[in-house]
Backbone as a printed PyTorch tensor [residue, N CA C, xyz], in Angstrom:
tensor([[[  5.1810, -50.3910,  67.2420],
         [  6.6180, -50.4140,  67.0570],
         [  6.9670, -50.9020,  65.6600]],

        [[  6.1870, -51.8570,  65.1530],
         [  6.4540, -52.3900,  63.8250],
         [  6.2540, -51.3060,  62.7600]],

        [[  5.2410, -50.4550,  62.9610],
         [  4.9750, -49.3780,  62.0030],
         [  6.1540, -48.4110,  61.9390]],

        [[  6.7550, -48.1200,  63.0960],
         [  7.9160, -47.2310,  63.0970],
         [  9.0830, -47.8420,  62.3390]],

        [[  9.2620, -49.1340,  62.4530],
         [ 10.3470, -49.8070,  61.7420],
         [ 10.1260, -49.7330,  60.2370]],

        [[  8.8960, -49.9420,  59.8030],
         [  8.5870, -49.8800,  58.3690],
         [  8.7960, -48.4720,  57.8350]],

        [[  8.3190, -47.4850,  58.5750],
         [  8.4860, -46.0980,  58.1280],
         [  9.9640, -45.7200,  58.1220]],

        [[ 10.7330, -46.2070,  59.0790],
         [ 12.1660, -45.9290,  59.0990],
         [ 12.8530, -46.5190,  57.8760]],

        [[ 12.4550, -47.7110,  57.4960],
         [ 13.0380, -48.3520,  56.3190],
         [ 12.6970, -47.5710,  55.0520]],

        [[ 11.4510, -47.1390,  54.9350],
         [ 11.0480, -46.3350,  53.7710],
         [ 11.8250, -45.0200,  53.7560]],

        [[ 12.0100, -44.4140,  54.9100],
         [ 12.7740, -43.1670,  55.0300],
         [ 14.2090, -43.3680,  54.5470]],

        [[ 14.8090, -44.4850,  54.9210],
         [ 16.1770, -44.7840,  54.5090],
         [ 16.2550, -44.9290,  52.9860]],

        [[ 15.3270, -45.6750,  52.4000],
         [ 15.3250, -45.8770,  50.9370],
         [ 15.1090, -44.5540,  50.2260]],

        [[ 14.1840, -43.7430,  50.7330],
         [ 13.9060, -42.4460,  50.1200],
         [ 15.1330, -41.5410,  50.1540]],

        [[ 15.8160, -41.5080,  51.2670],
         [ 17.0360, -40.6920,  51.3460],
         [ 18.1320, -41.2140,  50.4330]],

        [[ 18.2470, -42.5320,  50.3120],
         [ 19.2380, -43.1180,  49.3990],
         [ 18.9450, -42.7070,  47.9630]],

        [[ 17.6660, -42.7560,  47.5600],
         [ 17.2860, -42.3260,  46.2100],
         [ 17.5760, -40.8470,  45.9990]],

        [[ 17.3170, -40.0580,  47.0040],
         [ 17.5680, -38.6200,  46.9100],
         [ 19.0490, -38.3430,  46.6810]],

        [[ 19.9080, -39.0330,  47.3970],
         [ 21.3520, -38.8590,  47.2270],
         [ 21.7920, -39.3300,  45.8420]],

        [[ 21.2450, -40.4620,  45.3880],
         [ 21.5990, -40.9870,  44.0700],
         [ 21.2040, -40.0060,  42.9670]],

        [[ 20.0330, -39.3630,  43.0930],
         [ 19.5850, -38.4020,  42.0890],
         [ 20.4750, -37.1640,  42.1110]],

        [[ 20.8760, -36.7110,  43.2740],
         [ 21.7550, -35.5410,  43.3560],
         [ 23.1170, -35.8100,  42.7330]],

        [[ 23.5930, -37.0220,  42.8560],
         [ 24.8930, -37.3540,  42.2900],
         [ 24.8640, -37.3960,  40.7710]],

        [[ 23.6740, -37.5510,  40.1710],
         [ 23.5420, -37.5820,  38.7170],
         [ 23.8590, -36.2090,  38.1310]],

        [[ 23.3140, -35.1480,  38.7000],
         [ 23.6870, -33.7870,  38.3440],
         [ 22.9500, -33.1570,  37.1870]],

        [[ 22.0520, -33.8240,  36.4860],
         [ 21.3580, -33.2050,  35.3520],
         [ 20.1990, -32.3410,  35.8470]],

        [[ 19.6440, -31.5120,  34.9210],
         [ 18.5580, -30.6000,  35.2760],
         [ 17.3060, -31.3810,  35.6820]],

        [[ 16.9970, -32.4480,  34.9620],
         [ 15.8120, -33.2400,  35.2940],
         [ 15.9570, -33.8830,  36.6680]],

        [[ 17.1890, -34.2520,  36.9970],
         [ 17.3810, -34.8860,  38.2960],
         [ 17.1030, -33.9290,  39.4380]],

        [[ 17.3150, -32.6230,  39.2440],
         [ 17.0410, -31.6940,  40.3360],
         [ 15.5470, -31.6180,  40.6160]],

        [[ 14.7180, -31.7330,  39.5660],
         [ 13.2690, -31.7400,  39.7680],
         [ 12.8390, -33.0240,  40.4850]],

        [[ 13.4450, -34.1210,  40.0830],
         [ 13.1360, -35.3880,  40.7430],
         [ 13.5930, -35.3400,  42.1970]],

        [[ 14.7640, -34.7570,  42.4330],
         [ 15.2830, -34.6560,  43.7960],
         [ 14.3720, -33.7930,  44.6570]],

        [[ 13.8140, -32.7190,  44.0620],
         [ 12.8920, -31.8700,  44.8140],
         [ 11.6380, -32.6560,  45.1810]],

        [[ 11.1530, -33.4510,  44.2530],
         [  9.9810, -34.2850,  44.5400],
         [ 10.2750, -35.3060,  45.6200]],

        [[ 11.4410, -35.9350,  45.5290],
         [ 11.8210, -36.9090,  46.5510],
         [ 12.0270, -36.2380,  47.9040]],

        [[ 12.5620, -35.0300,  47.8700],
         [ 12.7290, -34.2890,  49.1180],
         [ 11.3940, -33.9850,  49.7700]],

        [[ 10.4160, -33.6130,  48.9500],
         [  9.0690, -33.3530,  49.4640],
         [  8.4670, -34.6280,  50.0410]],

        [[  8.6630, -35.7550,  49.3680],
         [  8.1990, -37.0250,  49.9140],
         [  8.8980, -37.3430,  51.2320]],

        [[ 10.1720, -37.0140,  51.3020],
         [ 10.9240, -37.2380,  52.5350],
         [ 10.3600, -36.4400,  53.6970]],

        [[  9.9870, -35.2040,  53.4200],
         [  9.3950, -34.3600,  54.4610],
         [  8.0550, -34.9360,  54.9080]],

        [[  7.2550, -35.4120,  53.9560],
         [  5.9620, -36.0080,  54.3040],
         [  6.1500, -37.2620,  55.1580]],

        [[  7.1210, -38.0890,  54.7870],
         [  7.3900, -39.2860,  55.5830],
         [  7.9260, -38.9230,  56.9640]],

        [[  8.7420, -37.8910,  57.0300],
         [  9.2400, -37.4390,  58.3250],
         [  8.1030, -36.9760,  59.2260]],

        [[  7.1540, -36.2800,  58.6400],
         [  5.9870, -35.8200,  59.3970],
         [  5.1630, -37.0170,  59.8760]],

        [[  4.9400, -37.9770,  59.0030],
         [  4.2060, -39.1800,  59.3720],
         [  4.9210, -39.9410,  60.4960]],

        [[  6.2370, -40.0490,  60.3590],
         [  7.0400, -40.7340,  61.3700],
         [  6.9160, -40.0430,  62.7220]],

        [[  6.9860, -38.7280,  62.7310],
         [  6.8890, -37.9660,  63.9740],
         [  5.5220, -38.1300,  64.6320]],

        [[  4.4770, -38.0570,  63.8330],
         [  3.1270, -38.2050,  64.3800],
         [  2.9410, -39.6020,  64.9550]],

        [[  3.3950, -40.6080,  64.2230],
         [  3.2690, -41.9820,  64.6880],
         [  4.0730, -42.2160,  65.9670]],

        [[  5.2680, -41.6500,  66.0330],
         [  6.0920, -41.7870,  67.2360],
         [  5.4210, -41.1210,  68.4380]],

        [[  4.8040, -39.9700,  68.2220],
         [  4.0940, -39.2850,  69.3110],
         [  2.9060, -40.0980,  69.8040]],

        [[  2.1820, -40.7000,  68.8860],
         [  1.0240, -41.5110,  69.2680],
         [  1.4710, -42.7110,  70.0870]],

        [[  2.5090, -43.3890,  69.6150],
         [  2.9920, -44.5820,  70.3170],
         [  3.5520, -44.2110,  71.6910]],

        [[  4.3090, -43.1210,  71.7700],
         [  4.8830, -42.7450,  73.0680],
         [  3.8030, -42.2940,  74.0530]],

        [[  2.7390, -41.6730,  73.5650],
         [  1.6750, -41.2500,  74.4830],
         [  0.9140, -42.4520,  75.0230]],

        [[  0.8230, -43.5280,  74.2460],
         [  0.1620, -44.7360,  74.7280],
         [  1.0060, -45.4570,  75.7660]],

        [[  2.3070, -45.2780,  75.7130],
         [  3.2040, -45.9800,  76.6260],
         [  3.3240, -45.3110,  77.9840]],

        [[  2.8980, -44.0740,  78.0870],
         [  3.0240, -43.3770,  79.3600],
         [  2.1780, -44.0660,  80.4150]],

        [[  2.7710, -44.3240,  81.5270],
         [  2.0410, -44.9450,  82.6280],
         [  1.5830, -43.8550,  83.5770]],

        [[  0.3720, -44.0260,  84.0490],
         [ -0.1170, -43.0690,  85.0280],
         [  0.5680, -43.3600,  86.3570]],

        [[  0.9300, -42.3290,  87.0690],
         [  1.5870, -42.5530,  88.3550],
         [  0.6520, -43.2860,  89.3140]],

        [[  1.2090, -44.2440,  89.9870],
         [  0.4290, -45.0640,  90.9080],
         [  0.6400, -44.5410,  92.3200]],

        [[ -0.4520, -44.1970,  92.9820],
         [ -0.3790, -43.7840,  94.3630],
         [ -0.5960, -45.0310,  95.2130]],

        [[  0.4880, -45.7400,  95.4720],
         [  0.4320, -47.0310,  96.1510],
         [ -0.1070, -46.8870,  97.5630]],

        [[  0.3130, -45.8510,  98.2560],
         [ -0.1160, -45.6640,  99.6370],
         [ -1.6410, -45.5350,  99.7120]],

        [[ -2.1880, -44.7110,  98.8570],
         [ -3.6390, -44.4930,  98.8280],
         [ -4.3770, -45.7960,  98.5090]],

        [[ -3.8760, -46.5390,  97.5360],
         [ -4.5430, -47.7800,  97.1510],
         [ -4.4210, -48.8510,  98.2350]],

        [[ -3.2980, -48.8680,  98.9400],
         [ -3.1560, -49.8210, 100.0440],
         [ -4.1390, -49.5040, 101.1690]],

        [[ -4.3410, -48.2230, 101.4230],
         [ -5.3270, -47.8300, 102.4370],
         [ -6.7340, -48.2670, 102.0460]],

        [[ -7.0640, -48.1000, 100.7530],
         [ -8.3810, -48.5200, 100.2740],
         [ -8.5360, -50.0370, 100.3810]],

        [[ -7.4760, -50.7550, 100.0380],
         [ -7.5210, -52.2180, 100.1620],
         [ -7.7260, -52.6380, 101.6140]],

        [[ -7.0240, -51.9450, 102.5150],
         [ -7.1590, -52.2510, 103.9370],
         [ -8.5840, -52.0310, 104.4200]],

        [[ -9.2180, -50.9620, 103.9390],
         [-10.6070, -50.6980, 104.3140],
         [-11.5380, -51.7910, 103.7900]],

        [[-11.2870, -52.2520, 102.5580],
         [-12.1080, -53.3200, 101.9980],
         [-11.9560, -54.6100, 102.7920]],

        [[-10.7280, -54.8660, 103.2480],
         [-10.4840, -56.0740, 104.0410],
         [-11.1670, -55.9650, 105.3980]],

        [[-11.1010, -54.7810, 106.0240],
         [-11.7290, -54.5860, 107.3240],
         [-13.2480, -54.7460, 107.2610]],

        [[-13.8330, -54.3470, 106.1230],
         [-15.2860, -54.4550, 105.9630],
         [-15.6890, -55.8360, 105.4500]],

        [[-14.7120, -56.7350, 105.3450],
         [-14.9390, -58.1100, 104.8650],
         [-15.5090, -58.1550, 103.4450]],

        [[-15.1510, -57.1720, 102.6500],
         [-15.5480, -57.1710, 101.2360],
         [-14.5910, -58.0660, 100.4330]],

        [[-13.3290, -58.0530, 100.8310],
         [-12.3530, -58.9560, 100.2210],
         [-11.7240, -59.7990, 101.3290]],

        [[-11.2550, -60.9690, 100.9540],
         [-10.6570, -61.8740, 101.9380],
         [ -9.1970, -61.4990, 102.1830]],

        [[ -8.6170, -62.1280, 103.1830],
         [ -7.1940, -61.9150, 103.4900],
         [ -6.3320, -62.3290, 102.2990]],

        [[ -6.7020, -63.4210, 101.6540],
         [ -5.9560, -63.9230, 100.4950],
         [ -6.0030, -62.9140,  99.3420]],

        [[ -7.2080, -62.3830,  99.0530],
         [ -7.3460, -61.3840,  97.9860],
         [ -6.5590, -60.1180,  98.3240]],

        [[ -6.6230, -59.7320,  99.5890],
         [ -5.8720, -58.5530, 100.0320],
         [ -4.3790, -58.7440,  99.7860]],

        [[ -3.8520, -59.9140, 100.1770],
         [ -2.4160, -60.1720,  99.9880],
         [ -2.0310, -60.1740,  98.5170]],

        [[ -2.8850, -60.7490,  97.6740],
         [ -2.5770, -60.7860,  96.2430],
         [ -2.5860, -59.3800,  95.6480]],

        [[ -3.6000, -58.6180,  95.9630],
         [ -3.6970, -57.2590,  95.4250],
         [ -2.5810, -56.3660,  95.9740]],

        [[ -2.2350, -56.5610,  97.2240],
         [ -1.1450, -55.7950,  97.8200],
         [  0.1710, -56.1100,  97.1100]],

        [[  0.4170, -57.3800,  96.8600],
         [  1.6410, -57.7830,  96.1640],
         [  1.6780, -57.2000,  94.7420]],

        [[  0.5360, -57.1930,  94.0780],
         [  0.4660, -56.6300,  92.7280],
         [  0.7720, -55.1290,  92.7540]],

        [[  0.2060, -54.4310,  93.7300],
         [  0.4680, -52.9930,  93.8660],
         [  1.9350, -52.7110,  94.1530]],

        [[  2.4970, -53.4760,  95.0530],
         [  3.9020, -53.2560,  95.4160],
         [  4.8450, -53.5890,  94.2600]],

        [[  4.4580, -54.5460,  93.4050],
         [  5.3080, -54.8680,  92.2490],
         [  5.2860, -53.7270,  91.2250]],

        [[  4.1760, -53.0020,  91.1430],
         [  4.1200, -51.8310,  90.2470],
         [  5.0080, -50.7150,  90.7770]],

        [[  5.1030, -50.6280,  92.0840],
         [  5.8640, -49.5460,  92.7150],
         [  7.3670, -49.7490,  92.5410]],

        [[  7.8150, -50.9950,  92.5390],
         [  9.2480, -51.2960,  92.4600],
         [  9.8170, -51.0040,  91.1420]]])
């Protein structure tokens, strides 16, 4: 998230410079503005890629609570986990579902 904030700030400064160069109006400024525009596109691409990476990491896999509760129940019946462990794990599963 911090990287997106930094890139957003750089994007803002780059666009401000681009507008300032366009307001100057000389021939040299148009070349500089084209260069700044190209940098803006590169930063936009970087921003998009970074945002996609961060959003893909945030996706949560769907939890099949019913299936996991059944598995927990089987473990408890086979005395692999205690009643206390079963209750704790069940509560954790149900909190993910809510």
